[in-house]
């Protein structure tokens, strides 16, 4: 039997703030299943972004994780202190995950996992940040809107494919493990969500200089409707002939668009362009 969603427990006078992406989960059996699907358990160190009312935090603690939770809404800090009272191995800090100095705050954790029901209004910036900062990450396990999940797992020549999908494939092995209906959240968001697990790779699947690779990816998607050739020429100060020759050497047709290239093809072309 699955537990019924409980109403948001914010105490008297607390109203969920849409501007902060506050859509709370409370179904404990669902949360326990998501933590289990993340493979998180005893002794794992977890950084939780946006603990809200603390339901996912409690599920992580029930599984035996040690949790550092960062919440931006000061009104939720006293609520969390009450909810999490009596648990060991949990620290709640007030803060914005997008603010400078995150690496320093996370340093005492050592290698760690991320778990979150992400605030939807900044999902992409948060994911870009987590995947770009040099953090000692082991895995990222996040609830995001289905559209954002597609941007994390998309393959070439699909509408959701872009720099984030390539960054995510470069650093992780992303998997959508479950779709969660909007009715599981209080208040319910406009669309369904997906729970995505991303194991961090020990080494990237392609061997090329990272700065070079991501400069090219950024160029490839700069003007999505243009051909890669037309994006390459101004960005790399290349003549048409030189850009065509580079594409040919990489085994790519002259009229190819950036959205059609796989990570391996981007890496090959990045090595040629230098
Ligand atoms: N984890 C809770 C749950 O599953 O019920 C709440 C998830 S709710 C979708 C997102 C949470 O992230 C809210 O508590 C919100 O206040 C918090 N939040 C929003 N922006 C944030 C930011 N920049 N840094 C840290 N937390 C943030």
PDB file of C-alpha atoms and ligand atoms in Angstrom:
ATOM      1  CA  UNK A   1       0.000   0.000   0.000  1.00  0.00           C
ATOM      2  CA  UNK A   2       1.403   3.435  -0.867  1.00  0.00           C
ATOM      3  CA  UNK A   3       1.142   6.199   1.708  1.00  0.00           C
ATOM      4  CA  UNK A   4      -1.240   9.036   0.905  1.00  0.00           C
ATOM      5  CA  UNK A   5       0.371  12.420   0.245  1.00  0.00           C
ATOM      6  CA  UNK A   6       0.137  14.556   3.347  1.00  0.00           C
ATOM      7  CA  UNK A   7      -0.556  18.280   3.139  1.00  0.00           C
ATOM      8  CA  UNK A   8       2.503  20.561   3.298  1.00  0.00           C
ATOM      9  CA  UNK A   9       3.491  20.853   6.971  1.00  0.00           C
ATOM     10  CA  UNK A  10       4.786  24.380   7.151  1.00  0.00           C
ATOM     11  CA  UNK A  11       3.064  25.294  10.379  1.00  0.00           C
ATOM     12  CA  UNK A  12       0.662  28.161  10.822  1.00  0.00           C
ATOM     13  CA  UNK A  13       1.121  31.046   8.448  1.00  0.00           C
ATOM     14  CA  UNK A  14       3.528  29.291   6.047  1.00  0.00           C
ATOM     15  CA  UNK A  15       2.618  29.561   2.395  1.00  0.00           C
ATOM     16  CA  UNK A  16       4.623  27.812  -0.300  1.00  0.00           C
ATOM     17  CA  UNK A  17       6.487  30.391  -2.385  1.00  0.00           C
ATOM     18  CA  UNK A  18       6.118  29.713  -6.100  1.00  0.00           C
ATOM     19  CA  UNK A  19       8.953  32.134  -6.861  1.00  0.00           C
ATOM     20  CA  UNK A  20      11.277  29.758  -4.985  1.00  0.00           C
ATOM     21  CA  UNK A  21       9.916  26.665  -6.747  1.00  0.00           C
ATOM     22  CA  UNK A  22       8.354  25.320  -3.563  1.00  0.00           C
ATOM     23  CA  UNK A  23       6.456  22.136  -4.438  1.00  0.00           C
ATOM     24  CA  UNK A  24       6.796  19.795  -1.505  1.00  0.00           C
ATOM     25  CA  UNK A  25       6.782  16.012  -1.372  1.00  0.00           C
ATOM     26  CA  UNK A  26       5.457  14.143   1.618  1.00  0.00           C
ATOM     27  CA  UNK A  27       4.776  10.554   0.518  1.00  0.00           C
ATOM     28  CA  UNK A  28       7.281   8.730   2.708  1.00  0.00           C
ATOM     29  CA  UNK A  29       7.151   5.420   0.836  1.00  0.00           C
ATOM     30  CA  UNK A  30       7.756   7.204  -2.486  1.00  0.00           C
ATOM     31  CA  UNK A  31      10.670   9.122  -0.966  1.00  0.00           C
ATOM     32  CA  UNK A  32      12.157   5.919   0.495  1.00  0.00           C
ATOM     33  CA  UNK A  33      11.885   4.304  -2.957  1.00  0.00           C
ATOM     34  CA  UNK A  34      13.645   7.256  -4.607  1.00  0.00           C
ATOM     35  CA  UNK A  35      16.478   7.134  -2.075  1.00  0.00           C
ATOM     36  CA  UNK A  36      16.799   3.373  -2.668  1.00  0.00           C
ATOM     37  CA  UNK A  37      16.806   3.923  -6.459  1.00  0.00           C
ATOM     38  CA  UNK A  38      19.669   6.387  -5.937  1.00  0.00           C
ATOM     39  CA  UNK A  39      21.651   3.617  -4.251  1.00  0.00           C
ATOM     40  CA  UNK A  40      22.227   5.830  -1.219  1.00  0.00           C
ATOM     41  CA  UNK A  41      22.653   4.224   2.172  1.00  0.00           C
ATOM     42  CA  UNK A  42      24.550   3.932   5.415  1.00  0.00           C
ATOM     43  CA  UNK A  43      27.443   6.340   5.802  1.00  0.00           C
ATOM     44  CA  UNK A  44      26.983   8.074   2.417  1.00  0.00           C
ATOM     45  CA  UNK A  45      27.555  11.806   2.600  1.00  0.00           C
ATOM     46  CA  UNK A  46      24.831  13.719   0.830  1.00  0.00           C
ATOM     47  CA  UNK A  47      24.415  17.368  -0.042  1.00  0.00           C
ATOM     48  CA  UNK A  48      20.711  18.165  -0.319  1.00  0.00           C
ATOM     49  CA  UNK A  49      19.670  21.282  -2.218  1.00  0.00           C
ATOM     50  CA  UNK A  50      16.448  22.883  -0.991  1.00  0.00           C
ATOM     51  CA  UNK A  51      15.251  20.597   1.832  1.00  0.00           C
ATOM     52  CA  UNK A  52      11.985  22.571   2.071  1.00  0.00           C
ATOM     53  CA  UNK A  53       9.948  20.982   4.862  1.00  0.00           C
ATOM     54  CA  UNK A  54      12.464  18.152   5.253  1.00  0.00           C
ATOM     55  CA  UNK A  55      10.633  15.126   3.829  1.00  0.00           C
ATOM     56  CA  UNK A  56      13.465  14.020   1.511  1.00  0.00           C
ATOM     57  CA  UNK A  57      15.987  14.861   4.240  1.00  0.00           C
ATOM     58  CA  UNK A  58      14.187  12.468   6.578  1.00  0.00           C
ATOM     59  CA  UNK A  59      14.159   9.729   3.922  1.00  0.00           C
ATOM     60  CA  UNK A  60      17.918  10.153   3.448  1.00  0.00           C
ATOM     61  CA  UNK A  61      18.439   9.983   7.217  1.00  0.00           C
ATOM     62  CA  UNK A  62      16.211   6.898   7.511  1.00  0.00           C
ATOM     63  CA  UNK A  63      18.510   5.249   4.944  1.00  0.00           C
ATOM     64  CA  UNK A  64      21.531   6.038   7.136  1.00  0.00           C
ATOM     65  CA  UNK A  65      23.008   8.903   5.082  1.00  0.00           C
ATOM     66  CA  UNK A  66      24.763  11.900   6.615  1.00  0.00           C
ATOM     67  CA  UNK A  67      23.190  15.039   5.204  1.00  0.00           C
ATOM     68  CA  UNK A  68      24.219  18.636   4.707  1.00  0.00           C
ATOM     69  CA  UNK A  69      21.099  20.498   3.547  1.00  0.00           C
ATOM     70  CA  UNK A  70      21.110  24.034   2.102  1.00  0.00           C
ATOM     71  CA  UNK A  71      17.845  25.994   2.078  1.00  0.00           C
ATOM     72  CA  UNK A  72      17.505  29.514   0.707  1.00  0.00           C
ATOM     73  CA  UNK A  73      14.192  30.372   2.410  1.00  0.00           C
ATOM     74  CA  UNK A  74      14.920  31.669   5.934  1.00  0.00           C
ATOM     75  CA  UNK A  75      11.300  30.953   6.950  1.00  0.00           C
ATOM     76  CA  UNK A  76      11.916  27.227   6.477  1.00  0.00           C
ATOM     77  CA  UNK A  77      14.988  27.008   8.713  1.00  0.00           C
ATOM     78  CA  UNK A  78      13.050  26.904  12.036  1.00  0.00           C
ATOM     79  CA  UNK A  79      10.549  24.444  10.488  1.00  0.00           C
ATOM     80  CA  UNK A  80      13.432  22.168   9.482  1.00  0.00           C
ATOM     81  CA  UNK A  81      14.979  22.406  12.953  1.00  0.00           C
ATOM     82  CA  UNK A  82      11.729  21.071  14.430  1.00  0.00           C
ATOM     83  CA  UNK A  83      11.212  18.340  11.788  1.00  0.00           C
ATOM     84  CA  UNK A  84      14.782  17.098  12.011  1.00  0.00           C
ATOM     85  CA  UNK A  85      15.112  17.363  15.783  1.00  0.00           C
ATOM     86  CA  UNK A  86      16.408  14.099  17.230  1.00  0.00           C
ATOM     87  CA  UNK A  87      18.112  12.892  14.027  1.00  0.00           C
ATOM     88  CA  UNK A  88      21.867  12.469  14.041  1.00  0.00           C
ATOM     89  CA  UNK A  89      24.160  13.235  11.127  1.00  0.00           C
ATOM     90  CA  UNK A  90      22.282  16.193   9.692  1.00  0.00           C
ATOM     91  CA  UNK A  91      23.222  19.841   9.335  1.00  0.00           C
ATOM     92  CA  UNK A  92      20.956  22.509   7.877  1.00  0.00           C
ATOM     93  CA  UNK A  93      22.442  25.719   6.537  1.00  0.00           C
ATOM     94  CA  UNK A  94      20.701  28.742   5.143  1.00  0.00           C
ATOM     95  CA  UNK A  95      22.111  29.617   1.734  1.00  0.00           C
ATOM     96  CA  UNK A  96      21.693  29.949  -2.001  1.00  0.00           C
ATOM     97  CA  UNK A  97      23.180  27.079  -3.995  1.00  0.00           C
ATOM     98  CA  UNK A  98      23.951  29.534  -6.812  1.00  0.00           C
ATOM     99  CA  UNK A  99      25.973  31.897  -4.593  1.00  0.00           C
ATOM    100  CA  UNK A 100      29.768  32.032  -4.885  1.00  0.00           C
ATOM    101  CA  UNK A 101      31.836  29.947  -2.456  1.00  0.00           C
ATOM    102  CA  UNK A 102      29.833  26.700  -2.689  1.00  0.00           C
ATOM    103  CA  UNK A 103      32.996  24.580  -3.069  1.00  0.00           C
ATOM    104  CA  UNK A 104      34.333  25.887   0.245  1.00  0.00           C
ATOM    105  CA  UNK A 105      31.085  25.151   2.081  1.00  0.00           C
ATOM    106  CA  UNK A 106      31.070  21.583   0.729  1.00  0.00           C
ATOM    107  CA  UNK A 107      34.755  20.943   1.315  1.00  0.00           C
ATOM    108  CA  UNK A 108      34.331  19.321   4.780  1.00  0.00           C
ATOM    109  CA  UNK A 109      32.061  16.634   3.235  1.00  0.00           C
ATOM    110  CA  UNK A 110      34.848  14.941   1.261  1.00  0.00           C
ATOM    111  CA  UNK A 111      33.516  12.867  -1.689  1.00  0.00           C
ATOM    112  CA  UNK A 112      29.750  13.251  -1.668  1.00  0.00           C
ATOM    113  CA  UNK A 113      26.440  12.608  -3.426  1.00  0.00           C
ATOM    114  CA  UNK A 114      23.736  15.119  -4.295  1.00  0.00           C
ATOM    115  CA  UNK A 115      20.048  14.516  -3.688  1.00  0.00           C
ATOM    116  CA  UNK A 116      17.325  17.064  -4.356  1.00  0.00           C
ATOM    117  CA  UNK A 117      13.852  17.812  -5.440  1.00  0.00           C
ATOM    118  CA  UNK A 118      15.170  20.785  -7.383  1.00  0.00           C
ATOM    119  CA  UNK A 119      13.502  24.194  -7.511  1.00  0.00           C
ATOM    120  CA  UNK A 120      12.242  24.151 -11.092  1.00  0.00           C
ATOM    121  CA  UNK A 121      12.874  27.831 -11.860  1.00  0.00           C
ATOM    122  CA  UNK A 122      16.663  27.299 -11.755  1.00  0.00           C
ATOM    123  CA  UNK A 123      17.096  23.615 -12.652  1.00  0.00           C
ATOM    124  CA  UNK A 124      19.312  24.225 -15.697  1.00  0.00           C
ATOM    125  CA  UNK A 125      21.643  26.775 -14.019  1.00  0.00           C
ATOM    126  CA  UNK A 126      21.977  24.470 -10.984  1.00  0.00           C
ATOM    127  CA  UNK A 127      22.761  21.418 -13.123  1.00  0.00           C
ATOM    128  CA  UNK A 128      25.261  23.389 -15.228  1.00  0.00           C
ATOM    129  CA  UNK A 129      26.907  24.595 -12.044  1.00  0.00           C
ATOM    130  CA  UNK A 130      27.106  21.173 -10.367  1.00  0.00           C
ATOM    131  CA  UNK A 131      28.529  19.579 -13.510  1.00  0.00           C
ATOM    132  CA  UNK A 132      31.034  22.357 -14.192  1.00  0.00           C
ATOM    133  CA  UNK A 133      32.455  23.039 -10.727  1.00  0.00           C
ATOM    134  CA  UNK A 134      35.299  20.764  -9.751  1.00  0.00           C
ATOM    135  CA  UNK A 135      33.476  19.099  -6.864  1.00  0.00           C
ATOM    136  CA  UNK A 136      34.361  15.632  -5.495  1.00  0.00           C
ATOM    137  CA  UNK A 137      31.013  14.279  -6.663  1.00  0.00           C
ATOM    138  CA  UNK A 138      29.981  10.609  -6.673  1.00  0.00           C
ATOM    139  CA  UNK A 139      26.409  10.902  -7.947  1.00  0.00           C
ATOM    140  CA  UNK A 140      23.591  13.366  -8.563  1.00  0.00           C
ATOM    141  CA  UNK A 141      20.027  12.231  -7.860  1.00  0.00           C
ATOM    142  CA  UNK A 142      17.396  14.796  -8.687  1.00  0.00           C
ATOM    143  CA  UNK A 143      13.701  15.335  -9.180  1.00  0.00           C
ATOM    144  CA  UNK A 144      13.188  17.712 -12.105  1.00  0.00           C
ATOM    145  CA  UNK A 145      10.340  18.530 -14.477  1.00  0.00           C
ATOM    146  CA  UNK A 146      10.046  15.985 -17.303  1.00  0.00           C
ATOM    147  CA  UNK A 147      11.154  18.619 -19.820  1.00  0.00           C
ATOM    148  CA  UNK A 148      14.338  19.277 -17.840  1.00  0.00           C
ATOM    149  CA  UNK A 149      14.964  15.526 -17.544  1.00  0.00           C
ATOM    150  CA  UNK A 150      14.850  15.300 -21.343  1.00  0.00           C
ATOM    151  CA  UNK A 151      17.520  18.013 -21.547  1.00  0.00           C
ATOM    152  CA  UNK A 152      19.756  15.864 -19.310  1.00  0.00           C
ATOM    153  CA  UNK A 153      19.408  12.582 -21.229  1.00  0.00           C
ATOM    154  CA  UNK A 154      18.711  13.717 -24.827  1.00  0.00           C
ATOM    155  CA  UNK A 155      20.622  12.322 -27.809  1.00  0.00           C
ATOM    156  CA  UNK A 156      21.657  14.064 -31.080  1.00  0.00           C
ATOM    157  CA  UNK A 157      19.023  15.500 -33.440  1.00  0.00           C
ATOM    158  CA  UNK A 158      16.269  15.649 -30.808  1.00  0.00           C
ATOM    159  CA  UNK A 159      14.673  18.938 -29.686  1.00  0.00           C
ATOM    160  CA  UNK A 160      15.979  18.627 -26.091  1.00  0.00           C
ATOM    161  CA  UNK A 161      19.584  17.976 -27.165  1.00  0.00           C
ATOM    162  CA  UNK A 162      21.986  20.769 -26.294  1.00  0.00           C
ATOM    163  CA  UNK A 163      25.085  21.734 -24.290  1.00  0.00           C
ATOM    164  CA  UNK A 164      23.542  20.430 -21.027  1.00  0.00           C
ATOM    165  CA  UNK A 165      22.938  16.936 -22.484  1.00  0.00           C
ATOM    166  CA  UNK A 166      26.523  16.861 -23.749  1.00  0.00           C
ATOM    167  CA  UNK A 167      27.929  18.068 -20.410  1.00  0.00           C
ATOM    168  CA  UNK A 168      25.823  15.501 -18.594  1.00  0.00           C
ATOM    169  CA  UNK A 169      26.987  12.662 -20.913  1.00  0.00           C
ATOM    170  CA  UNK A 170      30.593  13.833 -20.549  1.00  0.00           C
ATOM    171  CA  UNK A 171      30.576  13.754 -16.756  1.00  0.00           C
ATOM    172  CA  UNK A 172      27.847  11.267 -15.839  1.00  0.00           C
ATOM    173  CA  UNK A 173      25.675   8.332 -16.813  1.00  0.00           C
ATOM    174  CA  UNK A 174      22.201   9.868 -16.597  1.00  0.00           C
ATOM    175  CA  UNK A 175      19.082   7.708 -16.253  1.00  0.00           C
ATOM    176  CA  UNK A 176      15.425   8.620 -15.838  1.00  0.00           C
ATOM    177  CA  UNK A 177      14.346   6.105 -13.224  1.00  0.00           C
ATOM    178  CA  UNK A 178      10.778   7.201 -12.565  1.00  0.00           C
ATOM    179  CA  UNK A 179       8.080   9.640 -13.673  1.00  0.00           C
ATOM    180  CA  UNK A 180       6.234  11.249 -10.756  1.00  0.00           C
ATOM    181  CA  UNK A 181       2.780  12.748 -11.272  1.00  0.00           C
ATOM    182  CA  UNK A 182       2.169  16.394 -10.369  1.00  0.00           C
ATOM    183  CA  UNK A 183      -0.453  15.242  -7.821  1.00  0.00           C
ATOM    184  CA  UNK A 184       2.334  13.931  -5.555  1.00  0.00           C
ATOM    185  CA  UNK A 185       3.449  17.515  -4.808  1.00  0.00           C
ATOM    186  CA  UNK A 186       1.933  20.190  -2.610  1.00  0.00           C
ATOM    187  CA  UNK A 187       1.080  22.536  -4.231  1.00  0.00           C
ATOM    188  CA  UNK A 188       1.052  20.552  -7.501  1.00  0.00           C
ATOM    189  CA  UNK A 189       3.249  21.989 -10.269  1.00  0.00           C
ATOM    190  CA  UNK A 190       1.914  22.426 -13.832  1.00  0.00           C
ATOM    191  CA  UNK A 191       3.601  19.291 -15.204  1.00  0.00           C
ATOM    192  CA  UNK A 192       4.831  15.898 -14.154  1.00  0.00           C
ATOM    193  CA  UNK A 193       8.338  15.343 -12.848  1.00  0.00           C
ATOM    194  CA  UNK A 194      11.053  12.792 -13.429  1.00  0.00           C
ATOM    195  CA  UNK A 195      13.565  11.393 -10.997  1.00  0.00           C
ATOM    196  CA  UNK A 196      16.993  11.221 -12.614  1.00  0.00           C
ATOM    197  CA  UNK A 197      20.053   9.432 -11.264  1.00  0.00           C
ATOM    198  CA  UNK A 198      23.483  10.372 -12.596  1.00  0.00           C
ATOM    199  CA  UNK A 199      26.495   8.333 -11.578  1.00  0.00           C
ATOM    200  CA  UNK A 200      29.638  10.402 -12.019  1.00  0.00           C
ATOM    201  CA  UNK A 201      32.073   8.795 -14.457  1.00  0.00           C
ATOM    202  CA  UNK A 202      35.561   7.981 -13.230  1.00  0.00           C
ATOM    203  CA  UNK A 203      36.867   9.328 -16.509  1.00  0.00           C
ATOM    204  CA  UNK A 204      35.122  11.047 -19.436  1.00  0.00           C
ATOM    205  CA  UNK A 205      34.069   8.857 -22.383  1.00  0.00           C
ATOM    206  CA  UNK A 206      36.165  10.975 -24.777  1.00  0.00           C
ATOM    207  CA  UNK A 207      39.754  12.063 -24.429  1.00  0.00           C
ATOM    208  CA  UNK A 208      40.167  15.648 -25.474  1.00  0.00           C
ATOM    209  CA  UNK A 209      41.082  18.883 -23.791  1.00  0.00           C
ATOM    210  CA  UNK A 210      37.963  19.947 -21.860  1.00  0.00           C
ATOM    211  CA  UNK A 211      38.131  23.704 -22.518  1.00  0.00           C
ATOM    212  CA  UNK A 212      38.503  23.079 -26.237  1.00  0.00           C
ATOM    213  CA  UNK A 213      35.595  20.615 -26.293  1.00  0.00           C
ATOM    214  CA  UNK A 214      33.133  22.888 -24.482  1.00  0.00           C
ATOM    215  CA  UNK A 215      34.140  25.949 -26.521  1.00  0.00           C
ATOM    216  CA  UNK A 216      33.213  23.986 -29.643  1.00  0.00           C
ATOM    217  CA  UNK A 217      29.939  22.693 -28.150  1.00  0.00           C
ATOM    218  CA  UNK A 218      28.973  26.232 -27.199  1.00  0.00           C
ATOM    219  CA  UNK A 219      29.768  27.337 -30.768  1.00  0.00           C
ATOM    220  CA  UNK A 220      27.800  24.445 -32.263  1.00  0.00           C
ATOM    221  CA  UNK A 221      24.601  25.513 -30.482  1.00  0.00           C
ATOM    222  CA  UNK A 222      25.132  29.291 -30.635  1.00  0.00           C
ATOM    223  CA  UNK A 223      22.679  29.726 -33.512  1.00  0.00           C
ATOM    224  CA  UNK A 224      20.760  26.475 -33.509  1.00  0.00           C
ATOM    225  CA  UNK A 225      19.201  26.924 -36.916  1.00  0.00           C
ATOM    226  CA  UNK A 226      22.495  27.730 -38.639  1.00  0.00           C
ATOM    227  CA  UNK A 227      24.790  25.051 -40.010  1.00  0.00           C
ATOM    228  CA  UNK A 228      27.841  24.215 -37.924  1.00  0.00           C
ATOM    229  CA  UNK A 229      29.980  25.639 -40.729  1.00  0.00           C
ATOM    230  CA  UNK A 230      28.308  29.051 -40.411  1.00  0.00           C
ATOM    231  CA  UNK A 231      28.771  29.028 -36.641  1.00  0.00           C
ATOM    232  CA  UNK A 232      32.397  27.878 -36.887  1.00  0.00           C
ATOM    233  CA  UNK A 233      33.696  30.494 -39.320  1.00  0.00           C
ATOM    234  CA  UNK A 234      33.216  33.602 -37.130  1.00  0.00           C
ATOM    235  CA  UNK A 235      33.914  31.826 -33.817  1.00  0.00           C
ATOM    236  CA  UNK A 236      37.245  30.345 -34.938  1.00  0.00           C
ATOM    237  CA  UNK A 237      38.112  33.078 -37.489  1.00  0.00           C
ATOM    238  CA  UNK A 238      38.185  30.467 -40.274  1.00  0.00           C
ATOM    239  CA  UNK A 239      37.673  30.899 -44.009  1.00  0.00           C
ATOM    240  CA  UNK A 240      34.868  28.812 -45.532  1.00  0.00           C
ATOM    241  CA  UNK A 241      37.481  26.523 -47.137  1.00  0.00           C
ATOM    242  CA  UNK A 242      39.321  25.962 -43.845  1.00  0.00           C
ATOM    243  CA  UNK A 243      36.080  25.260 -41.922  1.00  0.00           C
ATOM    244  CA  UNK A 244      34.903  22.843 -44.638  1.00  0.00           C
ATOM    245  CA  UNK A 245      38.269  21.069 -44.555  1.00  0.00           C
ATOM    246  CA  UNK A 246      38.055  20.646 -40.762  1.00  0.00           C
ATOM    247  CA  UNK A 247      34.543  19.158 -41.021  1.00  0.00           C
ATOM    248  CA  UNK A 248      35.666  16.848 -43.814  1.00  0.00           C
ATOM    249  CA  UNK A 249      38.664  15.668 -41.782  1.00  0.00           C
ATOM    250  CA  UNK A 250      36.285  14.881 -38.894  1.00  0.00           C
ATOM    251  CA  UNK A 251      34.122  12.838 -41.280  1.00  0.00           C
ATOM    252  CA  UNK A 252      31.227  15.308 -41.121  1.00  0.00           C
ATOM    253  CA  UNK A 253      29.122  16.634 -44.032  1.00  0.00           C
ATOM    254  CA  UNK A 254      29.560  20.328 -44.876  1.00  0.00           C
ATOM    255  CA  UNK A 255      25.875  21.087 -44.206  1.00  0.00           C
ATOM    256  CA  UNK A 256      25.670  19.408 -40.777  1.00  0.00           C
ATOM    257  CA  UNK A 257      24.042  21.285 -37.887  1.00  0.00           C
ATOM    258  CA  UNK A 258      25.602  21.375 -34.412  1.00  0.00           C
ATOM    259  CA  UNK A 259      22.588  19.573 -32.961  1.00  0.00           C
ATOM    260  CA  UNK A 260      23.374  16.447 -35.036  1.00  0.00           C
ATOM    261  CA  UNK A 261      26.843  15.790 -33.582  1.00  0.00           C
ATOM    262  CA  UNK A 262      27.464  13.182 -30.911  1.00  0.00           C
ATOM    263  CA  UNK A 263      29.901  13.807 -28.049  1.00  0.00           C
ATOM    264  CA  UNK A 264      32.501  11.689 -29.873  1.00  0.00           C
ATOM    265  CA  UNK A 265      32.102  13.780 -33.049  1.00  0.00           C
ATOM    266  CA  UNK A 266      32.447  17.021 -31.078  1.00  0.00           C
ATOM    267  CA  UNK A 267      35.620  15.652 -29.471  1.00  0.00           C
ATOM    268  CA  UNK A 268      37.048  14.628 -32.849  1.00  0.00           C
ATOM    269  CA  UNK A 269      36.376  18.036 -34.387  1.00  0.00           C
ATOM    270  CA  UNK A 270      37.688  19.851 -31.277  1.00  0.00           C
ATOM    271  CA  UNK A 271      41.013  18.013 -31.649  1.00  0.00           C
ATOM    272  CA  UNK A 272      41.221  19.013 -35.324  1.00  0.00           C
ATOM    273  CA  UNK A 273      40.406  22.682 -34.654  1.00  0.00           C
ATOM    274  CA  UNK A 274      42.828  22.809 -31.719  1.00  0.00           C
TER     275      UNK A 274
HETATM  276  N1  LIG B   1      13.070  18.938  -0.770  1.00  0.00           N
HETATM  277  C1  LIG B   1      11.740  19.420  -0.505  1.00  0.00           C
HETATM  278  C2  LIG B   1      10.717  18.382  -0.928  1.00  0.00           C
HETATM  279  O1  LIG B   1      11.093  17.471  -1.692  1.00  0.00           O
HETATM  280  O2  LIG B   1       9.571  18.469  -0.500  1.00  0.00           O
HETATM  281  C3  LIG B   1      11.463  20.758  -1.195  1.00  0.00           C
HETATM  282  C4  LIG B   1      11.644  20.775  -2.687  1.00  0.00           C
HETATM  283  S1  LIG B   1      11.072  22.248  -3.466  1.00  0.00           S
HETATM  284  C5  LIG B   1      10.749  21.649  -5.108  1.00  0.00           C
HETATM  285  C6  LIG B   1      12.557  23.198  -3.763  1.00  0.00           C
HETATM  286  C7  LIG B   1      13.213  23.777  -2.512  1.00  0.00           C
HETATM  287  O3  LIG B   1      14.401  24.478  -2.911  1.00  0.00           O
HETATM  288  C8  LIG B   1      12.363  24.777  -1.739  1.00  0.00           C
HETATM  289  O4  LIG B   1      12.426  24.493  -0.379  1.00  0.00           O
HETATM  290  C9  LIG B   1      13.039  26.134  -2.042  1.00  0.00           C
HETATM  291  O5  LIG B   1      12.867  27.087  -1.013  1.00  0.00           O
HETATM  292  C10 LIG B   1      14.489  25.718  -2.206  1.00  0.00           C
HETATM  293  N2  LIG B   1      15.293  26.636  -3.020  1.00  0.00           N
HETATM  294  C11 LIG B   1      14.882  27.424  -4.044  1.00  0.00           C
HETATM  295  N3  LIG B   1      15.911  28.103  -4.568  1.00  0.00           N
HETATM  296  C12 LIG B   1      17.026  27.720  -3.878  1.00  0.00           C
HETATM  297  C13 LIG B   1      18.395  28.086  -3.951  1.00  0.00           C
HETATM  298  N4  LIG B   1      18.815  28.972  -4.854  1.00  0.00           N
HETATM  299  N5  LIG B   1      19.266  27.519  -3.069  1.00  0.00           N
HETATM  300  C14 LIG B   1      18.822  26.618  -2.143  1.00  0.00           C
HETATM  301  N6  LIG B   1      17.532  26.237  -2.030  1.00  0.00           N
HETATM  302  C15 LIG B   1      16.640  26.781  -2.882  1.00  0.00           C
END
